[in-house]
PDB file of C-alpha atoms in Angstrom:
ATOM      1  CA  MET A   1     129.701 113.072 110.599  1.00  0.00           C
ATOM      2  CA  PRO A   2     128.643 110.875 107.652  1.00  0.00           C
ATOM      3  CA  GLY A   3     127.617 107.337 108.446  1.00  0.00           C
ATOM      4  CA  PRO A   4     124.910 104.712 108.452  1.00  0.00           C
ATOM      5  CA  ALA A   5     121.534 106.028 109.595  1.00  0.00           C
ATOM      6  CA  ASP A   6     119.555 104.306 112.339  1.00  0.00           C
ATOM      7  CA  THR A   7     116.534 102.946 110.464  1.00  0.00           C
ATOM      8  CA  PRO A   8     114.904 100.166 112.479  1.00  0.00           C
ATOM      9  CA  SER A   9     111.996 100.152 109.993  1.00  0.00           C
ATOM     10  CA  ALA A  10     114.270  98.838 107.228  1.00  0.00           C
ATOM     11  CA  PRO A  11     114.119  95.206 106.187  1.00  0.00           C
ATOM     12  CA  GLY A  12     117.289  93.268 106.909  1.00  0.00           C
ATOM     13  CA  ALA A  13     120.096  93.891 104.452  1.00  0.00           C
ATOM     14  CA  PHE A  14     120.611  91.224 101.780  1.00  0.00           C
ATOM     15  CA  GLY A  15     124.336  91.945 101.568  1.00  0.00           C
ATOM     16  CA  PRO A  16     127.181  94.166 102.720  1.00  0.00           C
ATOM     17  CA  TYR A  17     125.493  97.568 102.581  1.00  0.00           C
ATOM     18  CA  SER A  18     123.760 100.086 104.827  1.00  0.00           C
ATOM     19  CA  PRO A  19     120.004 100.384 104.296  1.00  0.00           C
ATOM     20  CA  ALA A  20     120.380 104.149 104.860  1.00  0.00           C
ATOM     21  CA  TYR A  21     123.322 106.512 104.981  1.00  0.00           C
ATOM     22  CA  GLU A  22     123.423 110.155 106.100  1.00  0.00           C
ATOM     23  CA  ALA A  23     125.927 112.699 104.787  1.00  0.00           C
ATOM     24  CA  ASN A  24     125.936 116.492 104.426  1.00  0.00           C
ATOM     25  CA  GLY A  25     122.221 116.895 105.161  1.00  0.00           C
ATOM     26  CA  PHE A  26     121.185 114.119 102.777  1.00  0.00           C
ATOM     27  CA  VAL A  27     119.808 110.670 103.507  1.00  0.00           C
ATOM     28  CA  PHE A  28     120.493 108.004 100.900  1.00  0.00           C
ATOM     29  CA  LEU A  29     118.248 104.944 101.059  1.00  0.00           C
ATOM     30  CA  SER A  30     119.528 101.803  99.386  1.00  0.00           C
ATOM     31  CA  GLY A  31     117.190 100.245  96.848  1.00  0.00           C
ATOM     32  CA  GLN A  32     114.112  98.813  98.500  1.00  0.00           C
ATOM     33  CA  VAL A  33     112.149  95.824  97.242  1.00  0.00           C
ATOM     34  CA  GLY A  34     108.641  94.745  98.128  1.00  0.00           C
ATOM     35  CA  VAL A  35     109.317  92.779 101.280  1.00  0.00           C
ATOM     36  CA  ASP A  36     107.407  93.476 104.475  1.00  0.00           C
ATOM     37  CA  PRO A  37     110.037  94.179 107.165  1.00  0.00           C
ATOM     38  CA  ALA A  38     107.730  92.861 109.890  1.00  0.00           C
ATOM     39  CA  ASP A  39     107.346  89.316 108.616  1.00  0.00           C
ATOM     40  CA  GLY A  40     109.379  88.953 105.407  1.00  0.00           C
ATOM     41  CA  SER A  41     106.288  88.391 103.279  1.00  0.00           C
ATOM     42  CA  ARG A  42     106.112  89.741  99.747  1.00  0.00           C
ATOM     43  CA  ALA A  43     103.509  90.503  97.133  1.00  0.00           C
ATOM     44  CA  ASP A  44     103.649  88.566  93.880  1.00  0.00           C
ATOM     45  CA  ASP A  45     102.510  91.458  91.677  1.00  0.00           C
ATOM     46  CA  VAL A  46     104.149  94.775  90.814  1.00  0.00           C
ATOM     47  CA  ALA A  47     101.335  96.836  92.381  1.00  0.00           C
ATOM     48  CA  GLY A  48     101.678  95.145  95.770  1.00  0.00           C
ATOM     49  CA  GLN A  49     105.467  95.336  95.647  1.00  0.00           C
ATOM     50  CA  THR A  50     105.365  99.041  94.782  1.00  0.00           C
ATOM     51  CA  ARG A  51     102.968  99.824  97.645  1.00  0.00           C
ATOM     52  CA  GLN A  52     105.154  97.915 100.095  1.00  0.00           C
ATOM     53  CA  ILE A  53     108.285  99.688  98.872  1.00  0.00           C
ATOM     54  CA  MET A  54     106.737 103.137  99.247  1.00  0.00           C
ATOM     55  CA  THR A  55     105.419 102.233 102.711  1.00  0.00           C
ATOM     56  CA  THR A  56     108.850 100.967 103.771  1.00  0.00           C
ATOM     57  CA  ILE A  57     110.542 104.083 102.369  1.00  0.00           C
ATOM     58  CA  GLY A  58     108.120 106.267 104.339  1.00  0.00           C
ATOM     59  CA  ALA A  59     108.834 104.350 107.545  1.00  0.00           C
ATOM     60  CA  MET A  60     112.601 104.502 107.045  1.00  0.00           C
ATOM     61  CA  LEU A  61     112.449 108.227 106.373  1.00  0.00           C
ATOM     62  CA  GLY A  62     110.317 108.627 109.497  1.00  0.00           C
ATOM     63  CA  ASP A  63     113.092 106.951 111.493  1.00  0.00           C
ATOM     64  CA  VAL A  64     115.358 109.913 110.634  1.00  0.00           C
ATOM     65  CA  GLY A  65     112.725 112.652 110.970  1.00  0.00           C
ATOM     66  CA  LEU A  66     111.779 112.909 107.281  1.00  0.00           C
ATOM     67  CA  ASP A  67     108.881 111.899 105.051  1.00  0.00           C
ATOM     68  CA  HIS A  68     108.055 111.445 101.362  1.00  0.00           C
ATOM     69  CA  SER A  69     107.953 115.225 100.845  1.00  0.00           C
ATOM     70  CA  ASP A  70     111.673 115.382 101.709  1.00  0.00           C
ATOM     71  CA  ILE A  71     112.670 113.090  98.828  1.00  0.00           C
ATOM     72  CA  VAL A  72     114.663 114.969  96.187  1.00  0.00           C
ATOM     73  CA  LYS A  73     115.607 112.131  93.798  1.00  0.00           C
ATOM     74  CA  THR A  74     114.472 108.580  93.103  1.00  0.00           C
ATOM     75  CA  THR A  75     115.542 105.813  90.798  1.00  0.00           C
ATOM     76  CA  ILE A  76     113.059 103.100  89.895  1.00  0.00           C
ATOM     77  CA  PHE A  77     114.291  99.792  88.501  1.00  0.00           C
ATOM     78  CA  LEU A  78     111.735  97.686  86.590  1.00  0.00           C
ATOM     79  CA  THR A  79     112.154  94.209  85.165  1.00  0.00           C
ATOM     80  CA  ASP A  80     109.338  94.913  82.677  1.00  0.00           C
ATOM     81  CA  MET A  81     108.580  98.366  81.254  1.00  0.00           C
ATOM     82  CA  ALA A  82     105.026  97.171  80.650  1.00  0.00           C
ATOM     83  CA  ASP A  83     104.614  97.755  84.424  1.00  0.00           C
ATOM     84  CA  PHE A  84     105.575 101.439  84.125  1.00  0.00           C
ATOM     85  CA  GLU A  85     102.002 102.804  84.220  1.00  0.00           C
ATOM     86  CA  THR A  86     101.025 100.745  87.273  1.00  0.00           C
ATOM     87  CA  VAL A  87     104.171 101.701  89.194  1.00  0.00           C
ATOM     88  CA  ASN A  88     103.881 105.347  88.099  1.00  0.00           C
ATOM     89  CA  GLU A  89     100.288 105.623  89.352  1.00  0.00           C
ATOM     90  CA  ILE A  90     101.040 104.099  92.771  1.00  0.00           C
ATOM     91  CA  TYR A  91     104.342 105.960  93.171  1.00  0.00           C
ATOM     92  CA  GLY A  92     102.716 109.282  92.261  1.00  0.00           C
ATOM     93  CA  SER A  93     100.029 108.854  94.914  1.00  0.00           C
ATOM     94  CA  TYR A  94     102.681 109.297  97.632  1.00  0.00           C
ATOM     95  CA  PHE A  95     103.474 112.882  96.590  1.00  0.00           C
ATOM     96  CA  ASP A  96     101.006 115.730  97.131  1.00  0.00           C
ATOM     97  CA  SER A  97     102.833 118.217  94.947  1.00  0.00           C
ATOM     98  CA  ALA A  98     106.266 118.838  93.455  1.00  0.00           C
ATOM     99  CA  PRO A  99     107.349 115.225  93.032  1.00  0.00           C
ATOM    100  CA  PRO A 100     111.100 114.621  93.199  1.00  0.00           C
ATOM    101  CA  ALA A 101     113.433 114.196  90.254  1.00  0.00           C
ATOM    102  CA  ARG A 102     113.310 110.619  89.004  1.00  0.00           C
ATOM    103  CA  SER A 103     114.865 108.107  86.678  1.00  0.00           C
ATOM    104  CA  THR A 104     113.216 104.853  85.642  1.00  0.00           C
ATOM    105  CA  VAL A 105     115.432 102.104  84.289  1.00  0.00           C
ATOM    106  CA  ALA A 106     114.656  98.720  82.769  1.00  0.00           C
ATOM    107  CA  VAL A 107     116.820  95.923  84.153  1.00  0.00           C
ATOM    108  CA  ALA A 108     117.176  92.277  83.151  1.00  0.00           C
ATOM    109  CA  ALA A 109     116.471  91.010  86.672  1.00  0.00           C
ATOM    110  CA  LEU A 110     116.435  92.002  90.340  1.00  0.00           C
ATOM    111  CA  PRO A 111     117.682  89.977  93.327  1.00  0.00           C
ATOM    112  CA  GLY A 112     115.104  87.596  94.726  1.00  0.00           C
ATOM    113  CA  GLY A 113     112.999  87.745  91.571  1.00  0.00           C
ATOM    114  CA  PHE A 114     111.430  91.064  92.574  1.00  0.00           C
ATOM    115  CA  LEU A 115     109.705  93.079  89.847  1.00  0.00           C
ATOM    116  CA  VAL A 116     110.542  96.584  91.060  1.00  0.00           C
ATOM    117  CA  GLU A 117     113.164  98.264  93.234  1.00  0.00           C
ATOM    118  CA  ILE A 118     113.226 101.927  94.291  1.00  0.00           C
ATOM    119  CA  GLU A 119     116.094 103.914  95.807  1.00  0.00           C
ATOM    120  CA  VAL A 120     115.754 107.459  97.101  1.00  0.00           C
ATOM    121  CA  THR A 121     117.753 110.442  98.215  1.00  0.00           C
ATOM    122  CA  ALA A 122     116.103 112.752 100.736  1.00  0.00           C
ATOM    123  CA  ALA A 123     117.269 116.014 102.265  1.00  0.00           C
ATOM    124  CA  HIS A 124     116.916 117.567 105.688  1.00  0.00           C
ATOM    125  CA  ARG A 125     115.500 121.032 105.016  1.00  0.00           C
TER     126      ARG A 125
END
């Protein structure tokens, strides 16, 4: 039955949403920002935020028996497209082969003043 996924590795929600939701063999992770779920700390630069996001995504996927290789689609939100190369390099390092489909979108701002946000859809195979 579809419903919120149990992802204790997720940071606390900043609003009325589920950090992860499972339906029909898919796991949808809400957009993640570069906050460390353990202590709430955050990096000030896009590289540190991207690393933290990808680490958090990996931990959340692990909570439901998946990993980065199970991601089928991502959307990356950037406040500055000048950061695209940095984010792309770090993001790409988390995929051994066959990276997922992806969109990258420039946005005017992100909650909390974050520089990057990434949401993913993964599939149980």
